PDB file of C-alpha atoms in Angstrom:
ATOM      1  CA  MET A   1      55.326 -56.235 -28.031  1.00  0.00           C
ATOM      2  CA  THR A   2      57.563 -57.621 -25.234  1.00  0.00           C
ATOM      3  CA  GLN A   3      60.862 -57.334 -27.406  1.00  0.00           C
ATOM      4  CA  ARG A   4      59.789 -53.489 -27.790  1.00  0.00           C
ATOM      5  CA  THR A   5      59.331 -53.187 -23.894  1.00  0.00           C
ATOM      6  CA  ASP A   6      62.602 -54.869 -23.285  1.00  0.00           C
ATOM      7  CA  ASP A   7      64.371 -52.753 -25.901  1.00  0.00           C
ATOM      8  CA  GLU A   8      63.154 -49.891 -24.419  1.00  0.00           C
ATOM      9  CA  HIS A   9      64.047 -50.679 -21.114  1.00  0.00           C
ATOM     10  CA  ASN A  10      67.486 -51.396 -21.821  1.00  0.00           C
ATOM     11  CA  ALA A  11      67.871 -48.123 -23.642  1.00  0.00           C
ATOM     12  CA  LYS A  12      66.235 -46.277 -20.526  1.00  0.00           C
ATOM     13  CA  MET A  13      68.930 -48.185 -18.311  1.00  0.00           C
ATOM     14  CA  LYS A  14      71.699 -47.222 -20.421  1.00  0.00           C
ATOM     15  CA  LYS A  15      70.867 -43.601 -20.278  1.00  0.00           C
ATOM     16  CA  VAL A  16      70.236 -43.732 -16.174  1.00  0.00           C
ATOM     17  CA  GLN A  17      73.665 -45.864 -16.209  1.00  0.00           C
ATOM     18  CA  ALA A  18      75.380 -43.052 -17.804  1.00  0.00           C
ATOM     19  CA  ALA A  19      73.720 -40.227 -15.682  1.00  0.00           C
ATOM     20  CA  GLN A  20      74.864 -42.094 -12.522  1.00  0.00           C
ATOM     21  CA  ALA A  21      78.337 -42.532 -13.884  1.00  0.00           C
ATOM     22  CA  LYS A  22      78.586 -38.623 -14.491  1.00  0.00           C
ATOM     23  CA  LYS A  23      77.429 -37.836 -11.113  1.00  0.00           C
ATOM     24  CA  LEU A  24      79.594 -40.458  -9.348  1.00  0.00           C
ATOM     25  CA  ALA A  25      82.662 -39.040 -11.182  1.00  0.00           C
ATOM     26  CA  THR A  26      81.882 -35.716  -9.076  1.00  0.00           C
ATOM     27  CA  LYS A  27      81.931 -37.365  -5.680  1.00  0.00           C
ATOM     28  CA  THR A  28      85.659 -37.085  -4.851  1.00  0.00           C
ATOM     29  CA  VAL A  29      85.546 -36.365  -1.062  1.00  0.00           C
ATOM     30  CA  GLU A  30      86.285 -38.908   1.520  1.00  0.00           C
ATOM     31  CA  LYS A  31      85.906 -37.573   5.274  1.00  0.00           C
ATOM     32  CA  GLY A  32      84.836 -38.981   8.506  1.00  0.00           C
ATOM     33  CA  LEU A  33      81.176 -38.591   8.949  1.00  0.00           C
ATOM     34  CA  VAL A  34      78.867 -37.228  11.704  1.00  0.00           C
ATOM     35  CA  ILE A  35      75.766 -39.416  11.624  1.00  0.00           C
ATOM     36  CA  VAL A  36      72.576 -38.740  13.565  1.00  0.00           C
ATOM     37  CA  HIS A  37      70.007 -41.648  13.827  1.00  0.00           C
ATOM     38  CA  THR A  38      66.873 -40.196  15.422  1.00  0.00           C
ATOM     39  CA  GLY A  39      62.974 -40.145  15.259  1.00  0.00           C
ATOM     40  CA  PRO A  40      60.318 -42.139  17.025  1.00  0.00           C
ATOM     41  CA  GLY A  41      60.356 -44.915  14.904  1.00  0.00           C
ATOM     42  CA  LYS A  42      62.250 -48.404  15.815  1.00  0.00           C
ATOM     43  CA  GLY A  43      65.924 -49.183  14.347  1.00  0.00           C
ATOM     44  CA  LYS A  44      67.899 -46.439  15.381  1.00  0.00           C
ATOM     45  CA  THR A  45      70.510 -48.558  17.595  1.00  0.00           C
ATOM     46  CA  SER A  46      69.936 -51.171  14.996  1.00  0.00           C
ATOM     47  CA  ALA A  47      71.009 -49.198  12.020  1.00  0.00           C
ATOM     48  CA  ALA A  48      74.131 -48.276  14.043  1.00  0.00           C
ATOM     49  CA  LEU A  49      75.011 -51.726  14.882  1.00  0.00           C
ATOM     50  CA  GLY A  50      74.638 -52.713  11.175  1.00  0.00           C
ATOM     51  CA  MET A  51      77.211 -49.924  10.521  1.00  0.00           C
ATOM     52  CA  ALA A  52      79.501 -51.378  13.281  1.00  0.00           C
ATOM     53  CA  VAL A  53      79.261 -54.711  11.562  1.00  0.00           C
ATOM     54  CA  ARG A  54      80.109 -53.328   8.187  1.00  0.00           C
ATOM     55  CA  ALA A  55      82.917 -51.541   9.558  1.00  0.00           C
ATOM     56  CA  ILE A  56      84.482 -54.697  11.496  1.00  0.00           C
ATOM     57  CA  GLY A  57      84.061 -56.425   8.138  1.00  0.00           C
ATOM     58  CA  HIS A  58      86.578 -53.886   6.503  1.00  0.00           C
ATOM     59  CA  GLY A  59      88.916 -54.613   9.253  1.00  0.00           C
ATOM     60  CA  MET A  60      88.131 -51.081  10.990  1.00  0.00           C
ATOM     61  CA  LYS A  61      88.041 -50.792  14.867  1.00  0.00           C
ATOM     62  CA  VAL A  62      84.805 -49.688  16.232  1.00  0.00           C
ATOM     63  CA  GLY A  63      84.233 -48.262  19.615  1.00  0.00           C
ATOM     64  CA  MET A  64      80.492 -48.311  20.961  1.00  0.00           C
ATOM     65  CA  VAL A  65      79.114 -46.647  24.210  1.00  0.00           C
ATOM     66  CA  GLN A  66      75.682 -47.397  25.096  1.00  0.00           C
ATOM     67  CA  PHE A  67      73.929 -44.287  27.215  1.00  0.00           C
ATOM     68  CA  VAL A  68      71.007 -45.181  29.354  1.00  0.00           C
ATOM     69  CA  LYS A  69      71.354 -49.049  28.059  1.00  0.00           C
ATOM     70  CA  GLY A  70      73.232 -51.516  30.239  1.00  0.00           C
ATOM     71  CA  ALA A  71      70.834 -52.990  32.792  1.00  0.00           C
ATOM     72  CA  MET A  72      69.865 -56.140  30.843  1.00  0.00           C
ATOM     73  CA  ALA A  73      71.920 -58.355  28.565  1.00  0.00           C
ATOM     74  CA  THR A  74      71.817 -58.148  24.865  1.00  0.00           C
ATOM     75  CA  GLY A  75      72.587 -59.946  21.756  1.00  0.00           C
ATOM     76  CA  GLU A  76      74.896 -57.288  20.281  1.00  0.00           C
ATOM     77  CA  LYS A  77      77.207 -57.536  23.230  1.00  0.00           C
ATOM     78  CA  ALA A  78      77.066 -61.239  23.061  1.00  0.00           C
ATOM     79  CA  VAL A  79      78.306 -60.877  19.581  1.00  0.00           C
ATOM     80  CA  PHE A  80      80.770 -58.079  19.898  1.00  0.00           C
ATOM     81  CA  ASP A  81      82.468 -59.554  22.740  1.00  0.00           C
ATOM     82  CA  ARG A  82      83.937 -62.436  20.703  1.00  0.00           C
ATOM     83  CA  PHE A  83      85.655 -59.696  18.674  1.00  0.00           C
ATOM     84  CA  PRO A  84      87.632 -57.497  21.262  1.00  0.00           C
ATOM     85  CA  ASP A  85      90.366 -56.773  18.732  1.00  0.00           C
ATOM     86  CA  LEU A  86      87.869 -54.951  16.355  1.00  0.00           C
ATOM     87  CA  ILE A  87      85.331 -53.623  18.597  1.00  0.00           C
ATOM     88  CA  GLU A  88      84.902 -52.181  22.092  1.00  0.00           C
ATOM     89  CA  PHE A  89      81.408 -52.282  23.307  1.00  0.00           C
ATOM     90  CA  LYS A  90      80.702 -50.482  26.531  1.00  0.00           C
ATOM     91  CA  PRO A  91      77.001 -50.492  27.968  1.00  0.00           C
ATOM     92  CA  MET A  92      77.422 -47.685  30.489  1.00  0.00           C
ATOM     93  CA  GLY A  93      73.723 -46.960  31.312  1.00  0.00           C
ATOM     94  CA  GLU A  94      71.814 -48.186  34.241  1.00  0.00           C
ATOM     95  CA  GLY A  95      68.322 -48.263  32.777  1.00  0.00           C
ATOM     96  CA  PHE A  96      65.723 -45.939  31.824  1.00  0.00           C
ATOM     97  CA  THR A  97      65.128 -42.485  33.690  1.00  0.00           C
ATOM     98  CA  TRP A  98      61.691 -43.888  34.768  1.00  0.00           C
ATOM     99  CA  ASP A  99      63.339 -46.987  36.437  1.00  0.00           C
ATOM    100  CA  THR A 100      66.450 -45.143  37.775  1.00  0.00           C
ATOM    101  CA  GLN A 101      64.327 -42.197  39.279  1.00  0.00           C
ATOM    102  CA  ASP A 102      67.788 -40.534  40.475  1.00  0.00           C
ATOM    103  CA  ARG A 103      68.625 -37.214  38.312  1.00  0.00           C
ATOM    104  CA  ALA A 104      72.026 -36.805  40.093  1.00  0.00           C
ATOM    105  CA  ARG A 105      73.039 -40.557  39.632  1.00  0.00           C
ATOM    106  CA  ASP A 106      71.915 -40.573  35.987  1.00  0.00           C
ATOM    107  CA  ILE A 107      73.814 -37.322  35.319  1.00  0.00           C
ATOM    108  CA  ALA A 108      76.962 -38.924  37.170  1.00  0.00           C
ATOM    109  CA  VAL A 109      76.435 -42.151  35.030  1.00  0.00           C
ATOM    110  CA  ALA A 110      75.804 -40.332  31.729  1.00  0.00           C
ATOM    111  CA  ARG A 111      79.256 -38.157  32.287  1.00  0.00           C
ATOM    112  CA  GLU A 112      81.308 -41.302  32.745  1.00  0.00           C
ATOM    113  CA  ALA A 113      79.915 -42.629  29.402  1.00  0.00           C
ATOM    114  CA  TRP A 114      80.414 -39.391  27.693  1.00  0.00           C
ATOM    115  CA  GLU A 115      84.386 -39.403  28.910  1.00  0.00           C
ATOM    116  CA  GLU A 116      84.542 -42.887  27.394  1.00  0.00           C
ATOM    117  CA  VAL A 117      83.081 -41.454  23.872  1.00  0.00           C
ATOM    118  CA  LYS A 118      85.625 -38.487  24.011  1.00  0.00           C
ATOM    119  CA  ARG A 119      88.577 -40.928  24.861  1.00  0.00           C
ATOM    120  CA  MET A 120      87.724 -42.931  21.758  1.00  0.00           C
ATOM    121  CA  ILE A 121      86.995 -40.160  19.364  1.00  0.00           C
ATOM    122  CA  ALA A 122      90.623 -38.954  20.340  1.00  0.00           C
ATOM    123  CA  ASP A 123      92.039 -42.513  20.096  1.00  0.00           C
ATOM    124  CA  PRO A 124      93.403 -42.822  16.683  1.00  0.00           C
ATOM    125  CA  GLY A 125      92.932 -46.470  16.950  1.00  0.00           C
ATOM    126  CA  TYR A 126      89.227 -46.221  16.151  1.00  0.00           C
ATOM    127  CA  ALA A 127      87.850 -45.676  13.016  1.00  0.00           C
ATOM    128  CA  MET A 128      84.468 -45.244  14.122  1.00  0.00           C
ATOM    129  CA  VAL A 129      82.520 -44.197  17.318  1.00  0.00           C
ATOM    130  CA  ILE A 130      78.933 -45.060  18.349  1.00  0.00           C
ATOM    131  CA  ALA A 131      77.392 -42.783  21.006  1.00  0.00           C
ATOM    132  CA  ASP A 132      74.084 -44.855  21.574  1.00  0.00           C
ATOM    133  CA  GLU A 133      71.388 -43.162  23.093  1.00  0.00           C
ATOM    134  CA  LEU A 134      73.242 -39.940  23.472  1.00  0.00           C
ATOM    135  CA  ASN A 135      70.525 -37.899  22.270  1.00  0.00           C
ATOM    136  CA  ILE A 136      68.515 -39.060  25.317  1.00  0.00           C
ATOM    137  CA  VAL A 137      70.782 -37.626  27.891  1.00  0.00           C
ATOM    138  CA  LEU A 138      70.996 -34.154  25.760  1.00  0.00           C
ATOM    139  CA  ARG A 139      67.272 -33.988  26.037  1.00  0.00           C
ATOM    140  CA  TYR A 140      66.952 -34.479  29.744  1.00  0.00           C
ATOM    141  CA  ASP A 141      70.204 -31.898  29.855  1.00  0.00           C
ATOM    142  CA  TYR A 142      72.384 -34.414  31.580  1.00  0.00           C
ATOM    143  CA  LEU A 143      75.013 -33.052  29.238  1.00  0.00           C
ATOM    144  CA  PRO A 144      75.728 -29.942  27.734  1.00  0.00           C
ATOM    145  CA  THR A 145      74.907 -29.720  23.875  1.00  0.00           C
ATOM    146  CA  ASP A 146      77.331 -27.389  23.222  1.00  0.00           C
ATOM    147  CA  GLU A 147      80.293 -29.613  24.941  1.00  0.00           C
ATOM    148  CA  VAL A 148      79.023 -32.596  22.576  1.00  0.00           C
ATOM    149  CA  LEU A 149      79.027 -30.107  19.646  1.00  0.00           C
ATOM    150  CA  ALA A 150      82.681 -29.155  20.254  1.00  0.00           C
ATOM    151  CA  ALA A 151      83.923 -32.668  20.541  1.00  0.00           C
ATOM    152  CA  LEU A 152      82.511 -33.287  17.323  1.00  0.00           C
ATOM    153  CA  ALA A 153      83.947 -30.444  15.869  1.00  0.00           C
ATOM    154  CA  ALA A 154      87.179 -31.068  17.112  1.00  0.00           C
ATOM    155  CA  LYS A 155      87.129 -34.946  15.903  1.00  0.00           C
ATOM    156  CA  PRO A 156      89.875 -36.291  13.737  1.00  0.00           C
ATOM    157  CA  ALA A 157      89.014 -35.671  10.145  1.00  0.00           C
ATOM    158  CA  MET A 158      88.632 -39.163   8.927  1.00  0.00           C
ATOM    159  CA  LYS A 159      86.916 -40.386  11.999  1.00  0.00           C
ATOM    160  CA  HIS A 160      82.890 -41.312  11.841  1.00  0.00           C
ATOM    161  CA  VAL A 161      80.935 -40.729  14.744  1.00  0.00           C
ATOM    162  CA  ILE A 162      77.528 -42.050  15.289  1.00  0.00           C
ATOM    163  CA  VAL A 163      74.979 -40.703  17.495  1.00  0.00           C
ATOM    164  CA  THR A 164      71.529 -42.233  18.319  1.00  0.00           C
ATOM    165  CA  GLY A 165      68.479 -41.459  20.043  1.00  0.00           C
ATOM    166  CA  ARG A 166      65.001 -39.864  19.754  1.00  0.00           C
ATOM    167  CA  ASN A 167      64.411 -35.930  19.819  1.00  0.00           C
ATOM    168  CA  ALA A 168      68.013 -35.065  18.879  1.00  0.00           C
ATOM    169  CA  PRO A 169      68.745 -31.212  19.284  1.00  0.00           C
ATOM    170  CA  GLN A 170      68.485 -29.241  16.145  1.00  0.00           C
ATOM    171  CA  ALA A 171      71.936 -27.933  16.837  1.00  0.00           C
ATOM    172  CA  LEU A 172      73.140 -31.800  16.574  1.00  0.00           C
ATOM    173  CA  ILE A 173      71.397 -32.183  13.315  1.00  0.00           C
ATOM    174  CA  ASP A 174      72.424 -28.794  11.892  1.00  0.00           C
ATOM    175  CA  ALA A 175      76.139 -29.956  12.357  1.00  0.00           C
ATOM    176  CA  ALA A 176      75.801 -33.577  11.244  1.00  0.00           C
ATOM    177  CA  ASP A 177      76.818 -34.693   7.968  1.00  0.00           C
ATOM    178  CA  LEU A 178      74.051 -37.223   7.803  1.00  0.00           C
ATOM    179  CA  VAL A 179      70.989 -37.500   9.559  1.00  0.00           C
ATOM    180  CA  THR A 180      67.916 -40.153   9.552  1.00  0.00           C
ATOM    181  CA  GLU A 181      64.658 -40.040  11.076  1.00  0.00           C
ATOM    182  CA  MET A 182      63.081 -43.436  11.829  1.00  0.00           C
ATOM    183  CA  ALA A 183      59.223 -42.811  11.488  1.00  0.00           C
ATOM    184  CA  GLN A 184      56.847 -45.490  13.237  1.00  0.00           C
ATOM    185  CA  VAL A 185      54.195 -46.765  11.062  1.00  0.00           C
ATOM    186  CA  LYS A 186      53.089 -49.753  13.106  1.00  0.00           C
ATOM    187  CA  HIS A 187      54.832 -51.006  16.501  1.00  0.00           C
ATOM    188  CA  PRO A 188      53.598 -54.537  18.042  1.00  0.00           C
ATOM    189  CA  PHE A 189      54.404 -52.989  21.492  1.00  0.00           C
ATOM    190  CA  ARG A 190      51.666 -50.243  21.068  1.00  0.00           C
ATOM    191  CA  GLU A 191      49.241 -52.078  18.821  1.00  0.00           C
ATOM    192  CA  GLN A 192      49.279 -55.756  19.987  1.00  0.00           C
ATOM    193  CA  ASN A 193      50.798 -55.736  23.492  1.00  0.00           C
ATOM    194  CA  VAL A 194      53.954 -57.479  22.318  1.00  0.00           C
ATOM    195  CA  LYS A 195      56.752 -57.121  24.702  1.00  0.00           C
ATOM    196  CA  ALA A 196      60.393 -56.630  24.004  1.00  0.00           C
ATOM    197  CA  GLN A 197      61.715 -59.775  22.710  1.00  0.00           C
ATOM    198  CA  ALA A 198      65.068 -61.257  22.302  1.00  0.00           C
ATOM    199  CA  GLY A 199      66.562 -60.816  18.642  1.00  0.00           C
ATOM    200  CA  ILE A 200      64.645 -57.826  18.002  1.00  0.00           C
ATOM    201  CA  GLU A 201      64.849 -55.488  20.720  1.00  0.00           C
ATOM    202  CA  PHE A 202      67.633 -56.597  22.586  1.00  0.00           C
TER     203      PHE A 202
END
């Protein structure tokens, strides 16, 4: 009985392997991607940070600008500061909008951060650019979505650009090559009154 099951499994996997090989043979395009991580669940920035680490491992230079964030020290900044030749990590926010309570200042800070993102996109030295929490400033109309879309459309062909944050505008989702929506199933902040912790949230 076990041997027959093993034989059946092996035969099935050979068919799957052949089908996968046939499918992979058709995937010949290589291009820079526009990637969006959005949704109400945790993990959008974490996923982008993982991609940054992966790119660094291949010797690719990464530029990362954080909108909104920047008012606290984070573990990622401590790590990336050790690799200045491979990643430029710039937390340029001043905190959540409910903390800053100054729309004009928030708009000015968002504009300054966006100018850095555009500089990195235009600079051929960067293989990947991450605009962390850009979706937040788009949601609050701190930057025109059309301007962001125009910059993404004009990016160098092989450059990857990752945009994170809740509530990605539909126009950005439509323009992106890869979109992942993080869904929240459980979160200890809501269900157990667990505060943000080092190594998990920052």
